[in-house]
CSV table of C-alpha atoms in Angstrom, one decimal:
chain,number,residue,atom,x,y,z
A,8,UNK,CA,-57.2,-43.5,-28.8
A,9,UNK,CA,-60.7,-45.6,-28.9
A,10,UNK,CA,-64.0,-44.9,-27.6
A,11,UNK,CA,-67.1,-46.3,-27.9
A,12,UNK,CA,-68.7,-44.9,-24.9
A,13,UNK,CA,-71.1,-41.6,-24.8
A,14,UNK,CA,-69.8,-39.1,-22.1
A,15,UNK,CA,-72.6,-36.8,-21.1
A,16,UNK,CA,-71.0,-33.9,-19.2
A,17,UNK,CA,-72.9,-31.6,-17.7
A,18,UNK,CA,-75.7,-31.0,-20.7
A,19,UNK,CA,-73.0,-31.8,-23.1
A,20,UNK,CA,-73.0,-35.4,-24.8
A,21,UNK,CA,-69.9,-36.6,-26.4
A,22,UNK,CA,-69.7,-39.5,-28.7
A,23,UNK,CA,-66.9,-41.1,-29.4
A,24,UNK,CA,-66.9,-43.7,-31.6
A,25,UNK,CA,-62.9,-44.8,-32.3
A,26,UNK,CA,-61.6,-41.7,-33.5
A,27,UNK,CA,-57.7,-41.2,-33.6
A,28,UNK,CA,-56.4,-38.5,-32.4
A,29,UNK,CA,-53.2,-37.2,-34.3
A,30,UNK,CA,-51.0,-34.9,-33.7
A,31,UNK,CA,-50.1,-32.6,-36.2
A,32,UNK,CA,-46.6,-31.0,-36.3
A,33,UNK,CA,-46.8,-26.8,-36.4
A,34,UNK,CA,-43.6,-25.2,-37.8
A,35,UNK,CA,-41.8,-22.7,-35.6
A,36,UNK,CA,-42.2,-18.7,-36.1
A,37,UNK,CA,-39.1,-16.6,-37.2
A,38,UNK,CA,-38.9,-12.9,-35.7
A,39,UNK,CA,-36.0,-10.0,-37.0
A,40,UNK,CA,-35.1,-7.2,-35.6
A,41,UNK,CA,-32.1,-4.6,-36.3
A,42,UNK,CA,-30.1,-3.7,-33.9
A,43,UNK,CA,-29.0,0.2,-34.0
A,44,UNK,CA,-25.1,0.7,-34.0
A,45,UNK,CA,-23.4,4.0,-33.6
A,46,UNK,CA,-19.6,5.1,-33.1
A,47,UNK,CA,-18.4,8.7,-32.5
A,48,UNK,CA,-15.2,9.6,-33.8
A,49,UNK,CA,-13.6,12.7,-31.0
A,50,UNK,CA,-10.9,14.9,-31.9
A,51,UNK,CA,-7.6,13.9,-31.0
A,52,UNK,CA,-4.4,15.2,-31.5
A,53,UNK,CA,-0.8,14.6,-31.0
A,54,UNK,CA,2.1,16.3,-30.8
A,55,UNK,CA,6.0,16.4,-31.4
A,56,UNK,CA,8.8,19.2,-31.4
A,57,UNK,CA,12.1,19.5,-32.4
A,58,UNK,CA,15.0,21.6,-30.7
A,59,UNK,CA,14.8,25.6,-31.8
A,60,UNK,CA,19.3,25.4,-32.3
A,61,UNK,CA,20.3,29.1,-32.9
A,62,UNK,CA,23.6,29.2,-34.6
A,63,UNK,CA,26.9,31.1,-32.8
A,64,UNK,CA,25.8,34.3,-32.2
A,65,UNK,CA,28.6,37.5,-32.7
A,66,UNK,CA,26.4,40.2,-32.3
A,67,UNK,CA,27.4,41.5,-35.7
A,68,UNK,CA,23.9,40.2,-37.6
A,69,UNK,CA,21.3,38.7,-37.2
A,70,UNK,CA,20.6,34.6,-36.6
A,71,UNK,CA,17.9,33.1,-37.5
A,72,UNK,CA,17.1,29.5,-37.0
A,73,UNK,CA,13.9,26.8,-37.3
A,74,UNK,CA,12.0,24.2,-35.4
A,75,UNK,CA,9.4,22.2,-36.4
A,76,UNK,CA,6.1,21.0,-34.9
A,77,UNK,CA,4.8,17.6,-35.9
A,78,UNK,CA,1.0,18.0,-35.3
A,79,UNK,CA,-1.3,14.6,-35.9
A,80,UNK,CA,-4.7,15.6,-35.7
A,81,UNK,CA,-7.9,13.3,-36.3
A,82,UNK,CA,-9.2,14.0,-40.0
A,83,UNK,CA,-11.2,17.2,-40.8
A,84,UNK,CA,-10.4,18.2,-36.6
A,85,UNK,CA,-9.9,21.6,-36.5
A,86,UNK,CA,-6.8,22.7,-33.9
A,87,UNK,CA,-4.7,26.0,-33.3
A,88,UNK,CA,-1.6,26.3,-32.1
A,89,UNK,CA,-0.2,28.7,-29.5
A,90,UNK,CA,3.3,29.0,-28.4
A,91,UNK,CA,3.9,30.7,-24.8
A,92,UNK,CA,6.2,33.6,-23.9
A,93,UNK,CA,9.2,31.2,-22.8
A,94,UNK,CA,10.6,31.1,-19.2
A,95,UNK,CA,13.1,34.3,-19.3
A,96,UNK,CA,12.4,37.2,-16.9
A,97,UNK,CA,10.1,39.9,-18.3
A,98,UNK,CA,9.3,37.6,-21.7
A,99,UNK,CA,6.5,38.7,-23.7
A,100,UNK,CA,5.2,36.6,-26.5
A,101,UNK,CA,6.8,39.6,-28.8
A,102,UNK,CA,10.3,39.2,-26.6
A,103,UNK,CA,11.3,35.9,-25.8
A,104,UNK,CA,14.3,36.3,-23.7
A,105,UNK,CA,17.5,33.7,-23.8
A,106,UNK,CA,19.2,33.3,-20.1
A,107,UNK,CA,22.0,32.3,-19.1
A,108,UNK,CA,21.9,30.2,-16.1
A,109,UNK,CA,25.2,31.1,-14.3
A,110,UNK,CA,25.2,35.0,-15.3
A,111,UNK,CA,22.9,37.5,-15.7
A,112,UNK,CA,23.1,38.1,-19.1
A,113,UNK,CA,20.4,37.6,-21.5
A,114,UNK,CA,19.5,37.6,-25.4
A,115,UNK,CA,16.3,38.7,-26.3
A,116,UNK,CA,15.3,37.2,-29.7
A,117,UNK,CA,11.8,36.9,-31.6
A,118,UNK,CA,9.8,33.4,-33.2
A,119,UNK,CA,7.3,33.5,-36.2
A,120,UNK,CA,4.7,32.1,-38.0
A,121,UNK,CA,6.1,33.2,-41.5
A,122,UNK,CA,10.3,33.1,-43.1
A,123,UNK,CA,9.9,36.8,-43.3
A,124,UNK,CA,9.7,36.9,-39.5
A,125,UNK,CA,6.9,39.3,-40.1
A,126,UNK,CA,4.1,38.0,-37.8
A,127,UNK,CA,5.3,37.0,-34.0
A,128,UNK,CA,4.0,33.7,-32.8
A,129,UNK,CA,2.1,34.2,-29.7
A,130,UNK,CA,-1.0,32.4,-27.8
A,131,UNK,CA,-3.5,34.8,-28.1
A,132,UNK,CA,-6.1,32.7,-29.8
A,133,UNK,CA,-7.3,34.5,-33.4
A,134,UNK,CA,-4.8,37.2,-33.2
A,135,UNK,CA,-1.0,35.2,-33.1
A,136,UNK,CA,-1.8,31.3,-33.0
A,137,UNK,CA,-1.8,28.9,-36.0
A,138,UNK,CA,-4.3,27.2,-37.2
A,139,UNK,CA,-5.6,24.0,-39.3
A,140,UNK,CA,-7.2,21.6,-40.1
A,141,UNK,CA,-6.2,17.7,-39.4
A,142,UNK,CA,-6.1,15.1,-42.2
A,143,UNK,CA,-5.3,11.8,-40.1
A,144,UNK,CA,-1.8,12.1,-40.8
A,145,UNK,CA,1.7,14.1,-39.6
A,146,UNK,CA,1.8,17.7,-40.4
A,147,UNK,CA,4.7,19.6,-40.2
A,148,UNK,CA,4.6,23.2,-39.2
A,149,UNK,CA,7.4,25.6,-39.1
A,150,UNK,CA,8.8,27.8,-36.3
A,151,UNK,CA,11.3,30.2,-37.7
A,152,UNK,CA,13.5,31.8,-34.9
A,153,UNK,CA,15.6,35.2,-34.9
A,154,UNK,CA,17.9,37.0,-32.8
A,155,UNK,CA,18.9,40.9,-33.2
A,156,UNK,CA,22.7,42.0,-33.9
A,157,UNK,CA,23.6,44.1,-31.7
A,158,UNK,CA,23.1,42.3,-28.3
A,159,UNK,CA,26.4,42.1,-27.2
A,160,UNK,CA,26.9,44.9,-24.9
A,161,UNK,CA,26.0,43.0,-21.4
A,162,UNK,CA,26.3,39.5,-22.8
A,163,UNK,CA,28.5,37.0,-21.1
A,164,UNK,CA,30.2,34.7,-23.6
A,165,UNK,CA,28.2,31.1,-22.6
A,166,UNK,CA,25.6,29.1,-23.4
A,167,UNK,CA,22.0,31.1,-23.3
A,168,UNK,CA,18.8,29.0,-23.0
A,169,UNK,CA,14.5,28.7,-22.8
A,170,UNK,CA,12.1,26.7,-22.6
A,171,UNK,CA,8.8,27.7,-24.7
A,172,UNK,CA,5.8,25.8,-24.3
A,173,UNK,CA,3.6,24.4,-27.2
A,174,UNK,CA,0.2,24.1,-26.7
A,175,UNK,CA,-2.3,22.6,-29.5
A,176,UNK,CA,-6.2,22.7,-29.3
A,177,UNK,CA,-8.2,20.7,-30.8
């Protein structure tokens, strides 16, 4: 742009005598920032069981029998597991009772926490449950079963069964 002209703007003068006006090129501005990223990580646990098969039972001794628990808990979760009374009439936690379903006869017989078949498995939380610990992977835990000799003097020769429930928490 040219001028050779004086502007007089209010009680402003301006003189311009040819000056160019350039342009000058500004460099864009950069700004950062973080963005905040979090994940929890719950408890979770899974669970699988196998069959509790008690051999033949004669009533002269004692049969004892396992079952295990496959317990997959999230590493370093805490969980306990209970194991109910079982659906037999009049079942406690410390009598589980086998029934058969076209007689009246029952076997009572006992599960555990231990071989020795010391310490009853129950689902009183701190006094008959198991506990652990999870490590992200399968852990196997043992249910060792028993029934009494003796039992025979009401039984019906035929198949005796329950169902015991399983409950982990975690």
């Amino acid at each position: 742009m040219s001028c050779k002209r004086l502007f007089k703007v209010g009680a402003l003068s301006v003189l311009c005598l040819g000056t160019a006006i350039s342009s000058q090129a500004y460099a864009a501005g950069t700004q950062n920032a973080n963005i905040a990223v979090t994940a929890a990580v719950e408890s979770a646990c899974t669970l699988a069981t196998t069959a509790l098969t008690f051999p033949a039972y004669t009533g002269a001794a004692v049969v004892d029998t396992t079952a295990t628990l496959t317990v997959t808990c999230t590493n370093a979760a805490p969980y306990v597991m209970a194991l109910g009374a079982g659906n037999g009439a009049g079942a406690t936690t410390t009598v589980r009772v086998l029934t058969s379903p076209s007689t009246t006869s029952v076997l009572n017989y006992g599960l555990y926490s231990d071989a020795n078949h010391t310490v009853t498995w129950g689902n009183t939380v701190g006094t008959d449950t198991v506990g652990g610990t999870g490590n992200g992977a399968a852990q196997d835990v043992t249910v060792y079963g028993e029934i009494a000799a003796n039992q025979l003097s009401a039984q019906v020769a035929t198949d005796y069964a329950d169902t015991v429930a399983v409950t982990v928490t975690y």
